Amino acid sequence: MAPVLRSNPFWRGRLSDVRGWDDFERLPLTTKSELLADQDANPPFGTNLTYPLDRYVRLHQTSGSSGAQPLRWLDTAESWDWWLRIWAEHVFPAAGVTATDRLFFAFSFGPFVGFWSAFGGAERLGALAISGGGMTSEQRVRTMAELGATVLLSTPTYALRLADVARGIGLDPAEGKIRITLHAGEPGASIPATRSAIETAYAAQCFDHTGMTEVGPTGHSCSQRDGIHAIEPEFIFEVIDESGHAASEGEGELVATNLGRWGMPLIRYRTGDRVALSREPCSCGSPYVKLVGGIRGRVDDMFTVRGVNLYPSQVEDIVRRHPRVTEFVIERRRVRQMDEVALLVEIGGPDSSTERLEADLRQALGVRLECRVVPAGTLPRSDLKATRVMSVS
Ligand SMILES: [Zn+2]
């Protein structure tokens, strides 16, 4: 921490010498809004810079999917190498990806960091990395088939969409060579119904990866398929409760400190992800702590229906059991200090009834959630993160 304390203006004012865990826990928590405010006040990169600008070699930014101003993030050659090494040493091996695989990245390769690091990590592994940037969905489907891709990397929602597009042009993705799908950006690969829909569509095994532009690659699912292992050698992870103190049951918001990104580090960063930790040994042999069920939701994505707190992932787990639903969004309207929530769905095929879906939702969630059918193609679509909660006024 010494070079950061000496030269990084953002952290110099926030940090003090750490001699043990007690000192570390007394350091302030850091939020995304503080980072955004810092970049706003000190454009374009903010003051979280440990080294002179010449030392940085890559610029990426957050996806801006929440409608917020994107957060810019710089990497040095060393910190970018750290990302790639974590993919090659942790994330890919946990999913069973090897040097003989051909990886297709159904990703736009814009400024959002997304799968850029995975692409470099695949090269590091010795696998063949194929960019799907600048292609339509149909071109991506055809390219995967022509080149015999064995691993698909995309958001879970976009994997399902590509499967639909493939079937639309007479290609059955289950007959193709894809044997592993690896996802990030949304929690879907840890949501049983979504994972099962992807695995059926591709006749493949589906894995989850967690990471953040500003933090780095934090975790991956494993053969046990019941959660995400947090990559402990590369981070310090904590879980806090609403008061900001260590959560006694290991259930709360994940806080991360990265240990390989000294040029633009994050210390005690509130990820906004709701998790539950387990130290139970895992049958996959991983010694790392597990986020049970993956990321349960974003702290700011929670919505309330008649007093019941819900996360989009709980809704997704029911919706994905209804393959007729091709796209969905939770619409949240604030009326007299209360959430009024409706599920907007696009339905493929002539039968547009939502009775079964509404009944399943009510049974699983314990409250009635109104479903409204909207015309096909009207909900937002992205090969980056899907927007699942839309606030309207
Ligand atoms: Zn495991």
Tab-separated table of N, CA, C and O in Angstrom, residues 263-369:
chain	number	residue	atom	x	y	z
A	263	GLY	N	-2.064	0.547	-10.227
A	263	GLY	CA	-2.110	1.821	-10.942
A	263	GLY	C	-3.399	2.586	-10.697
A	263	GLY	O	-3.428	3.820	-10.739
A	264	MET	N	-4.495	1.866	-10.488
A	264	MET	CA	-5.795	2.472	-10.244
A	264	MET	C	-6.545	1.503	-9.321
A	264	MET	O	-7.490	0.823	-9.732
A	265	PRO	N	-6.114	1.434	-8.081
A	265	PRO	CA	-6.623	0.376	-7.194
A	265	PRO	C	-7.978	0.713	-6.581
A	265	PRO	O	-8.419	1.862	-6.624
A	266	LEU	N	-8.623	-0.299	-6.051
A	266	LEU	CA	-9.830	-0.081	-5.253
A	266	LEU	C	-9.659	-0.770	-3.919
A	266	LEU	O	-9.271	-1.939	-3.844
A	267	ILE	N	-9.966	-0.035	-2.870
A	267	ILE	CA	-9.771	-0.534	-1.524
A	267	ILE	C	-11.110	-0.437	-0.792
A	267	ILE	O	-11.713	0.623	-0.740
A	268	ARG	N	-11.576	-1.571	-0.318
A	268	ARG	CA	-12.872	-1.660	0.389
A	268	ARG	C	-13.989	-1.042	-0.473
A	268	ARG	O	-14.730	-0.170	-0.031
A	269	TYR	N	-14.144	-1.577	-1.675
A	269	TYR	CA	-15.122	-1.048	-2.631
A	269	TYR	C	-16.458	-1.763	-2.489
A	269	TYR	O	-16.521	-3.004	-2.520
A	270	ARG	N	-17.509	-0.990	-2.346
A	270	ARG	CA	-18.863	-1.566	-2.260
A	270	ARG	C	-19.310	-1.944	-3.664
A	270	ARG	O	-19.591	-1.090	-4.484
A	271	THR	N	-19.403	-3.266	-3.932
A	271	THR	CA	-19.721	-3.725	-5.287
A	271	THR	C	-21.200	-3.532	-5.623
A	271	THR	O	-21.578	-3.565	-6.788
A	272	GLY	N	-22.049	-3.380	-4.593
A	272	GLY	CA	-23.488	-3.291	-4.860
A	272	GLY	C	-24.121	-4.661	-5.106
A	272	GLY	O	-25.308	-4.750	-5.398
A	273	ASP	N	-23.335	-5.736	-4.985
A	273	ASP	CA	-23.863	-7.090	-5.216
A	273	ASP	C	-24.274	-7.722	-3.887
A	273	ASP	O	-23.502	-7.736	-2.930
A	274	ARG	N	-25.477	-8.272	-3.861
A	274	ARG	CA	-25.946	-8.985	-2.668
A	274	ARG	C	-25.518	-10.444	-2.749
A	274	ARG	O	-25.815	-11.126	-3.731
A	275	VAL	N	-24.825	-10.919	-1.701
A	275	VAL	CA	-24.298	-12.282	-1.716
A	275	VAL	C	-24.506	-12.945	-0.360
A	275	VAL	O	-24.779	-12.275	0.640
A	276	ALA	N	-24.366	-14.278	-0.356
A	276	ALA	CA	-24.322	-15.048	0.891
A	276	ALA	C	-23.109	-15.965	0.794
A	276	ALA	O	-22.994	-16.736	-0.155
A	277	LEU	N	-22.185	-15.856	1.749
A	277	LEU	CA	-20.933	-16.621	1.682
A	277	LEU	C	-21.055	-17.955	2.395
A	277	LEU	O	-21.704	-18.058	3.432
A	278	SER	N	-20.374	-18.968	1.845
A	278	SER	CA	-20.282	-20.253	2.535
A	278	SER	C	-18.839	-20.742	2.505
A	278	SER	O	-18.181	-20.680	1.472
A	279	ARG	N	-18.375	-21.240	3.655
A	279	ARG	CA	-17.026	-21.824	3.748
A	279	ARG	C	-17.086	-23.348	3.715
A	279	ARG	O	-16.085	-24.025	3.919
A	280	GLU	N	-18.262	-23.922	3.460
A	280	GLU	CA	-18.387	-25.382	3.347
A	280	GLU	C	-17.459	-25.859	2.235
A	280	GLU	O	-17.403	-25.242	1.168
A	281	PRO	N	-16.734	-26.979	2.448
A	281	PRO	CA	-15.870	-27.484	1.377
A	281	PRO	C	-16.700	-27.806	0.121
A	281	PRO	O	-17.824	-28.273	0.230
A	282	CYS	N	-16.147	-27.528	-1.055
A	282	CYS	CA	-16.869	-27.771	-2.311
A	282	CYS	C	-16.332	-29.035	-2.973
A	282	CYS	O	-15.122	-29.282	-2.959
A	283	SER	N	-17.228	-29.805	-3.580
A	283	SER	CA	-16.814	-31.075	-4.184
A	283	SER	C	-15.874	-30.866	-5.372
A	283	SER	O	-15.194	-31.780	-5.803
A	284	CYS	N	-15.821	-29.653	-5.915
A	284	CYS	CA	-14.919	-29.402	-7.045
A	284	CYS	C	-13.478	-29.300	-6.573
A	284	CYS	O	-12.554	-29.285	-7.386
A	285	GLY	N	-13.266	-29.211	-5.262
A	285	GLY	CA	-11.907	-29.144	-4.727
A	285	GLY	C	-11.382	-27.733	-4.549
A	285	GLY	O	-10.292	-27.532	-4.028
A	286	SER	N	-12.145	-26.732	-4.970
A	286	SER	CA	-11.678	-25.351	-4.818
A	286	SER	C	-11.610	-24.985	-3.337
A	286	SER	O	-12.535	-25.252	-2.584
A	287	PRO	N	-10.500	-24.379	-2.913
A	287	PRO	CA	-10.400	-23.966	-1.509
A	287	PRO	C	-11.061	-22.614	-1.240
A	287	PRO	O	-11.065	-22.152	-0.100
A	288	TYR	N	-11.636	-21.982	-2.264
A	288	TYR	CA	-12.095	-20.604	-2.096
A	288	TYR	C	-13.539	-20.533	-1.631
A	288	TYR	O	-14.364	-21.371	-1.966
A	289	VAL	N	-13.824	-19.464	-0.912
A	289	VAL	CA	-15.155	-19.224	-0.374
A	289	VAL	C	-16.170	-19.177	-1.527
A	289	VAL	O	-15.832	-18.801	-2.653
A	290	LYS	N	-17.401	-19.586	-1.238
A	290	LYS	CA	-18.420	-19.625	-2.289
A	290	LYS	C	-19.517	-18.596	-2.038
A	290	LYS	O	-19.979	-18.439	-0.907
A	291	LEU	N	-19.911	-17.896	-3.099
A	291	LEU	CA	-21.102	-17.045	-3.044
A	291	LEU	C	-22.255	-17.969	-3.422
A	291	LEU	O	-22.398	-18.361	-4.578
A	292	VAL	N	-23.050	-18.357	-2.447
A	292	VAL	CA	-24.076	-19.375	-2.660
A	292	VAL	C	-25.122	-18.868	-3.652
A	292	VAL	O	-25.694	-17.786	-3.456
A	293	GLY	N	-25.338	-19.620	-4.723
A	293	GLY	CA	-26.325	-19.216	-5.734
A	293	GLY	C	-25.845	-18.067	-6.614
A	293	GLY	O	-26.632	-17.502	-7.361
A	294	GLY	N	-24.557	-17.728	-6.533
A	294	GLY	CA	-24.035	-16.617	-7.342
A	294	GLY	C	-24.425	-15.276	-6.745
A	294	GLY	O	-24.735	-15.182	-5.549
A	295	ILE	N	-24.432	-14.265	-7.574
A	295	ILE	CA	-24.850	-12.941	-7.097
A	295	ILE	C	-26.372	-12.939	-7.052
A	295	ILE	O	-27.032	-13.191	-8.051
A	296	ARG	N	-26.917	-12.666	-5.866
A	296	ARG	CA	-28.384	-12.764	-5.713
A	296	ARG	C	-29.103	-11.604	-6.367
A	296	ARG	O	-30.257	-11.706	-6.738
A	297	GLY	N	-28.438	-10.484	-6.423
A	297	GLY	CA	-29.060	-9.309	-7.026
A	297	GLY	C	-28.204	-8.100	-6.762
A	297	GLY	O	-27.241	-8.170	-6.003
A	298	ARG	N	-28.548	-7.004	-7.402
A	298	ARG	CA	-27.880	-5.747	-7.133
A	298	ARG	C	-28.647	-5.067	-6.000
A	298	ARG	O	-29.877	-5.089	-5.984
A	299	VAL	N	-27.900	-4.488	-5.079
A	299	VAL	CA	-28.536	-3.827	-3.949
A	299	VAL	C	-29.563	-2.802	-4.447
A	299	VAL	O	-30.646	-2.666	-3.897
A	300	ASP	N	-29.233	-2.127	-5.561
A	300	ASP	CA	-30.143	-1.074	-6.037
A	300	ASP	C	-31.198	-1.594	-7.019
A	300	ASP	O	-31.973	-0.824	-7.556
A	301	ASP	N	-31.219	-2.914	-7.274
A	301	ASP	CA	-32.228	-3.482	-8.167
A	301	ASP	C	-33.423	-4.039	-7.407
A	301	ASP	O	-34.370	-4.534	-8.003
A	302	MET	N	-33.359	-4.001	-6.085
A	302	MET	CA	-34.448	-4.580	-5.304
A	302	MET	C	-35.716	-3.753	-5.510
A	302	MET	O	-35.661	-2.537	-5.615
A	303	PHE	N	-36.849	-4.431	-5.609
A	303	PHE	CA	-38.118	-3.717	-5.698
A	303	PHE	C	-39.114	-4.392	-4.749
A	303	PHE	O	-38.879	-5.498	-4.267
A	304	THR	N	-40.174	-3.697	-4.468
A	304	THR	CA	-41.093	-4.162	-3.443
A	304	THR	C	-42.490	-4.294	-4.028
A	304	THR	O	-42.983	-3.371	-4.669
A	305	VAL	N	-43.097	-5.466	-3.846
A	305	VAL	CA	-44.482	-5.656	-4.267
A	305	VAL	C	-45.290	-6.015	-3.027
A	305	VAL	O	-45.040	-7.049	-2.408
A	306	ARG	N	-46.217	-5.161	-2.672
A	306	ARG	CA	-47.044	-5.353	-1.471
A	306	ARG	C	-46.210	-5.808	-0.271
A	306	ARG	O	-46.500	-6.795	0.381
A	307	GLY	N	-45.133	-5.066	-0.036
A	307	GLY	CA	-44.336	-5.315	1.155
A	307	GLY	C	-43.318	-6.434	1.023
A	307	GLY	O	-42.533	-6.674	1.940
A	308	VAL	N	-43.312	-7.142	-0.103
A	308	VAL	CA	-42.358	-8.239	-0.283
A	308	VAL	C	-41.176	-7.725	-1.117
A	308	VAL	O	-41.372	-7.197	-2.216
A	309	ASN	N	-39.958	-7.849	-0.565
A	309	ASN	CA	-38.768	-7.423	-1.291
A	309	ASN	C	-38.349	-8.490	-2.298
A	309	ASN	O	-38.194	-9.657	-1.944
A	310	LEU	N	-38.151	-8.070	-3.540
A	310	LEU	CA	-37.831	-9.027	-4.598
A	310	LEU	C	-36.632	-8.539	-5.410
A	310	LEU	O	-36.384	-7.336	-5.498
A	311	TYR	N	-35.927	-9.493	-6.018
A	311	TYR	CA	-34.836	-9.177	-6.935
A	311	TYR	C	-35.183	-9.690	-8.330
A	311	TYR	O	-35.876	-10.703	-8.456
A	312	PRO	N	-34.683	-9.031	-9.369
A	312	PRO	CA	-34.989	-9.470	-10.730
A	312	PRO	C	-34.633	-10.938	-10.980
A	312	PRO	O	-35.319	-11.622	-11.734
A	313	SER	N	-33.557	-11.434	-10.320
A	313	SER	CA	-33.153	-12.824	-10.575
A	313	SER	C	-34.233	-13.807	-10.141
A	313	SER	O	-34.393	-14.874	-10.744
A	314	GLN	N	-35.004	-13.460	-9.097
A	314	GLN	CA	-36.091	-14.360	-8.661
A	314	GLN	C	-37.182	-14.428	-9.729
A	314	GLN	O	-37.768	-15.478	-9.963
A	315	VAL	N	-37.445	-13.284	-10.358
A	315	VAL	CA	-38.445	-13.247	-11.430
A	315	VAL	C	-37.912	-14.010	-12.650
A	315	VAL	O	-38.617	-14.814	-13.260
A	316	GLU	N	-36.633	-13.774	-12.967
A	316	GLU	CA	-36.043	-14.434	-14.140
A	316	GLU	C	-36.111	-15.958	-14.014
A	316	GLU	O	-36.355	-16.660	-14.997
A	317	ASP	N	-35.899	-16.458	-12.791
A	317	ASP	CA	-35.903	-17.912	-12.601
A	317	ASP	C	-37.264	-18.519	-12.926
A	317	ASP	O	-37.365	-19.695	-13.287
A	318	ILE	N	-38.322	-17.755	-12.805
A	318	ILE	CA	-39.657	-18.255	-13.179
A	318	ILE	C	-39.902	-18.014	-14.682
A	318	ILE	O	-40.338	-18.916	-15.402
A	319	VAL	N	-39.578	-16.806	-15.129
A	319	VAL	CA	-39.865	-16.455	-16.536
A	319	VAL	C	-39.162	-17.422	-17.493
A	319	VAL	O	-39.745	-17.853	-18.497
A	320	ARG	N	-37.922	-17.801	-17.169
A	320	ARG	CA	-37.163	-18.662	-18.088
A	320	ARG	C	-37.683	-20.095	-18.136
A	320	ARG	O	-37.211	-20.901	-18.912
A	321	ARG	N	-38.636	-20.420	-17.269
A	321	ARG	CA	-39.287	-21.744	-17.384
A	321	ARG	C	-40.408	-21.697	-18.413
A	321	ARG	O	-41.068	-22.687	-18.654
A	322	HIS	N	-40.620	-20.515	-18.972
A	322	HIS	CA	-41.658	-20.332	-19.992
A	322	HIS	C	-40.984	-19.931	-21.298
A	322	HIS	O	-40.813	-18.739	-21.566
A	323	PRO	N	-40.567	-20.906	-22.085
A	323	PRO	CA	-39.794	-20.582	-23.293
A	323	PRO	C	-40.539	-19.703	-24.292
A	323	PRO	O	-39.907	-19.084	-25.153
A	324	ARG	N	-41.864	-19.595	-24.153
A	324	ARG	CA	-42.605	-18.704	-25.058
A	324	ARG	C	-42.233	-17.244	-24.844
A	324	ARG	O	-42.393	-16.422	-25.730
A	325	VAL	N	-41.770	-16.932	-23.628
A	325	VAL	CA	-41.389	-15.544	-23.348
A	325	VAL	C	-40.006	-15.295	-23.942
A	325	VAL	O	-39.016	-15.895	-23.533
A	326	THR	N	-39.941	-14.419	-24.941
A	326	THR	CA	-38.658	-14.196	-25.611
A	326	THR	C	-37.873	-13.046	-24.981
A	326	THR	O	-36.650	-13.005	-25.081
A	327	GLU	N	-38.543	-12.127	-24.324
A	327	GLU	CA	-37.841	-11.017	-23.664
A	327	GLU	C	-38.744	-10.484	-22.568
A	327	GLU	O	-39.968	-10.607	-22.649
A	328	PHE	N	-38.142	-9.917	-21.518
A	328	PHE	CA	-38.977	-9.379	-20.438
A	328	PHE	C	-38.270	-8.241	-19.725
A	328	PHE	O	-37.046	-8.149	-19.727
A	329	VAL	N	-39.071	-7.369	-19.125
A	329	VAL	CA	-38.552	-6.242	-18.335
A	329	VAL	C	-39.504	-6.023	-17.165
A	329	VAL	O	-40.719	-6.165	-17.306
A	330	ILE	N	-38.938	-5.722	-16.010
A	330	ILE	CA	-39.765	-5.374	-14.850
A	330	ILE	C	-39.925	-3.857	-14.843
A	330	ILE	O	-38.937	-3.130	-14.751
A	331	GLU	N	-41.160	-3.423	-14.978
A	331	GLU	CA	-41.430	-1.973	-15.011
A	331	GLU	C	-41.813	-1.522	-13.609
A	331	GLU	O	-42.727	-2.080	-13.010
A	332	ARG	N	-41.086	-0.534	-13.126
A	332	ARG	CA	-41.337	-0.053	-11.758
A	332	ARG	C	-41.797	1.396	-11.822
A	332	ARG	O	-41.115	2.254	-12.345
A	333	ARG	N	-42.952	1.642	-11.293
A	333	ARG	CA	-43.550	2.969	-11.288
A	333	ARG	C	-43.693	3.395	-9.830
A	333	ARG	O	-44.193	2.641	-9.012
A	334	ARG	N	-43.206	4.573	-9.518
A	334	ARG	CA	-43.279	5.057	-8.130
A	334	ARG	C	-44.565	5.852	-7.979
A	334	ARG	O	-44.732	6.907	-8.593
A	335	VAL	N	-45.529	5.329	-7.221
A	335	VAL	CA	-46.804	6.024	-7.024
A	335	VAL	C	-47.039	6.185	-5.528
A	335	VAL	O	-47.117	5.192	-4.810
A	336	ARG	N	-47.143	7.422	-5.059
A	336	ARG	CA	-47.360	7.720	-3.635
A	336	ARG	C	-46.430	6.895	-2.745
A	336	ARG	O	-46.860	6.147	-1.884
A	337	GLN	N	-45.123	7.036	-2.951
A	337	GLN	CA	-44.081	6.380	-2.145
A	337	GLN	C	-44.112	4.850	-2.239
A	337	GLN	O	-43.452	4.169	-1.469
A	338	MET	N	-44.910	4.313	-3.158
A	338	MET	CA	-44.987	2.852	-3.268
A	338	MET	C	-44.522	2.448	-4.654
A	338	MET	O	-44.725	3.173	-5.623
A	339	ASP	N	-43.910	1.234	-4.742
A	339	ASP	CA	-43.586	0.687	-6.055
A	339	ASP	C	-44.838	0.078	-6.657
A	339	ASP	O	-45.517	-0.718	-6.009
A	340	GLU	N	-45.149	0.457	-7.884
A	340	GLU	CA	-46.155	-0.290	-8.636
A	340	GLU	C	-45.402	-1.025	-9.722
A	340	GLU	O	-44.748	-0.412	-10.551
A	341	VAL	N	-45.488	-2.340	-9.684
A	341	VAL	CA	-44.607	-3.136	-10.519
A	341	VAL	C	-45.415	-3.977	-11.493
A	341	VAL	O	-46.434	-4.554	-11.123
A	342	ALA	N	-44.973	-4.018	-12.744
A	342	ALA	CA	-45.596	-4.891	-13.741
A	342	ALA	C	-44.499	-5.582	-14.533
A	342	ALA	O	-43.400	-5.039	-14.698
A	343	LEU	N	-44.788	-6.782	-14.994
A	343	LEU	CA	-43.825	-7.514	-15.814
A	343	LEU	C	-44.251	-7.361	-17.279
A	343	LEU	O	-45.348	-7.783	-17.655
A	344	LEU	N	-43.400	-6.726	-18.080
A	344	LEU	CA	-43.686	-6.596	-19.509
A	344	LEU	C	-43.014	-7.762	-20.227
A	344	LEU	O	-41.831	-8.006	-20.031
A	345	VAL	N	-43.790	-8.472	-21.048
A	345	VAL	CA	-43.221	-9.647	-21.721
A	345	VAL	C	-43.490	-9.600	-23.221
A	345	VAL	O	-44.536	-9.126	-23.662
A	346	GLU	N	-42.510	-10.067	-23.978
A	346	GLU	CA	-42.722	-10.334	-25.395
A	346	GLU	C	-42.915	-11.837	-25.522
A	346	GLU	O	-42.185	-12.611	-24.907
A	347	ILE	N	-43.906	-12.228	-26.308
A	347	ILE	CA	-44.222	-13.652	-26.425
A	347	ILE	C	-44.112	-14.084	-27.879
A	347	ILE	O	-44.631	-13.405	-28.780
A	348	GLY	N	-43.390	-15.176	-28.108
A	348	GLY	CA	-43.274	-15.730	-29.460
A	348	GLY	C	-44.441	-16.684	-29.704
A	348	GLY	O	-44.845	-17.395	-28.802
A	349	GLY	N	-44.988	-16.682	-30.916
A	349	GLY	CA	-46.072	-17.607	-31.233
A	349	GLY	C	-47.426	-16.953	-31.055
A	349	GLY	O	-47.542	-15.866	-30.501
A	350	PRO	N	-48.466	-17.640	-31.510
A	350	PRO	CA	-49.800	-17.046	-31.555
A	350	PRO	C	-50.487	-16.944	-30.186
A	350	PRO	O	-51.283	-16.041	-29.955
A	351	ASP	N	-50.178	-17.861	-29.257
A	351	ASP	CA	-50.875	-17.867	-27.971
A	351	ASP	C	-50.220	-16.850	-27.034
A	351	ASP	O	-49.103	-17.030	-26.588
A	352	SER	N	-50.945	-15.751	-26.751
A	352	SER	CA	-50.325	-14.691	-25.940
A	352	SER	C	-50.871	-14.655	-24.519
A	352	SER	O	-50.755	-13.650	-23.837
A	353	SER	N	-51.444	-15.765	-24.048
A	353	SER	CA	-51.986	-15.751	-22.693
A	353	SER	C	-50.840	-15.766	-21.670
A	353	SER	O	-49.781	-16.344	-21.900
A	354	THR	N	-51.062	-15.105	-20.543
A	354	THR	CA	-50.028	-15.046	-19.509
A	354	THR	C	-50.512	-15.671	-18.201
A	354	THR	O	-49.870	-15.518	-17.168
A	355	GLU	N	-51.639	-16.383	-18.259
A	355	GLU	CA	-52.214	-16.913	-17.020
A	355	GLU	C	-51.269	-17.871	-16.294
A	355	GLU	O	-51.085	-17.778	-15.086
A	356	ARG	N	-50.667	-18.780	-17.054
A	356	ARG	CA	-49.764	-19.757	-16.427
A	356	ARG	C	-48.561	-19.057	-15.802
A	356	ARG	O	-48.145	-19.373	-14.682
A	357	LEU	N	-48.013	-18.101	-16.541
A	357	LEU	CA	-46.855	-17.356	-16.041
A	357	LEU	C	-47.224	-16.614	-14.760
A	357	LEU	O	-46.509	-16.673	-13.761
A	358	GLU	N	-48.368	-15.929	-14.770
A	358	GLU	CA	-48.795	-15.186	-13.577
A	358	GLU	C	-49.008	-16.121	-12.396
A	358	GLU	O	-48.633	-15.810	-11.265
A	359	ALA	N	-49.589	-17.289	-12.666
A	359	ALA	CA	-49.832	-18.253	-11.583
A	359	ALA	C	-48.505	-18.761	-11.015
A	359	ALA	O	-48.330	-18.858	-9.794
A	360	ASP	N	-47.544	-19.062	-11.899
A	360	ASP	CA	-46.234	-19.554	-11.433
A	360	ASP	C	-45.505	-18.483	-10.625
A	360	ASP	O	-44.853	-18.771	-9.618
A	361	LEU	N	-45.602	-17.234	-11.091
A	361	LEU	CA	-44.947	-16.137	-10.371
A	361	LEU	C	-45.558	-15.980	-8.989
A	361	LEU	O	-44.861	-15.845	-7.993
A	362	ARG	N	-46.890	-16.029	-8.931
A	362	ARG	CA	-47.558	-15.844	-7.645
A	362	ARG	C	-47.164	-16.959	-6.674
A	362	ARG	O	-46.909	-16.730	-5.501
A	363	GLN	N	-47.096	-18.178	-7.197
A	363	GLN	CA	-46.756	-19.289	-6.323
A	363	GLN	C	-45.315	-19.176	-5.812
A	363	GLN	O	-45.033	-19.402	-4.639
A	364	ALA	N	-44.389	-18.786	-6.696
A	364	ALA	CA	-42.984	-18.745	-6.303
A	364	ALA	C	-42.654	-17.522	-5.454
A	364	ALA	O	-41.837	-17.597	-4.535
A	365	LEU	N	-43.259	-16.384	-5.758
A	365	LEU	CA	-42.876	-15.139	-5.092
A	365	LEU	C	-43.797	-14.792	-3.931
A	365	LEU	O	-43.469	-13.955	-3.099
A	366	GLY	N	-44.973	-15.398	-3.905
A	366	GLY	CA	-45.905	-15.129	-2.810
A	366	GLY	C	-46.709	-13.855	-3.002
A	366	GLY	O	-47.463	-13.469	-2.100
A	367	VAL	N	-46.551	-13.183	-4.127
A	367	VAL	CA	-47.363	-11.992	-4.411
A	367	VAL	C	-47.779	-12.031	-5.882
A	367	VAL	O	-47.136	-12.681	-6.711
A	368	ARG	N	-48.839	-11.275	-6.186
A	368	ARG	CA	-49.287	-11.214	-7.570
A	368	ARG	C	-48.486	-10.156	-8.310
A	368	ARG	O	-48.301	-9.048	-7.835
A	369	LEU	N	-47.974	-10.538	-9.468
A	369	LEU	CA	-47.219	-9.608	-10.301
A	369	LEU	C	-47.960	-9.526	-11.636
A	369	LEU	O	-48.102	-10.527	-12.335
